[in-house]
């Protein structure tokens, strides 16, 4: 699937809120329910106060899905593991600007492996940090909670940041997509879409519901 520069909204369920005793089934279920992308949260217990899973789990579920595998690396010095995640089956890889000293170099490490590259920004991190790499990015991930856990409350102060980024992307004539992650549900989804987000990550608002198709539909614009 290619993400064309139109106005379609893409929904990316975050596996973090799935039932880990039956991951392959969960992935197949969200794919069937109309998900576009599978969001994979990688945490190292250092950059964020939680530990999740690594490339081995990704390569295990890869044969069970045709979804885009979007790997959100919440790890210190992510440059150490880009190749491992690419080999495991990641299609998109995002790294945190706060987690590396050489952002430009890591972005290009991802691109040289023919993967889509994104930079994630914590709620307090200004957009300035990506000013000179924006042209190189396929997407920017605006965190709308502090990374580390699912089920947190959406931080409203992130909305002006999404609007500002959207404006910069338009002024520069770029196709860079804005992804949002954290506290996205049927109430916050319209707000982030209005601000300029195109890819909505949602964990608890999808895997926490019984009917995944209904939950995915509830995040999309009604028109
Ligand atoms: C948080 C993760 C998110 C998380 C979102 O650090 O990056 O992807 O799974 O969970 P919800 O949608 O429940 O806030
Ligand atoms: Zn995430």
Tab-separated table of C-alpha atoms and ligand atoms in Angstrom, residues 39 41 72 74 181, ligand 2:
chain	number	residue	atom	x	y	z
A	39	UNK	CA	2.032	0.035	15.072
A	41	UNK	CA	5.963	-0.126	20.231
A	72	UNK	CA	8.151	2.972	16.898
A	74	UNK	CA	11.463	4.132	22.076
A	181	UNK	CA	0.213	8.560	19.050
B	2	LIG	ZN1	3.770	4.197	19.710
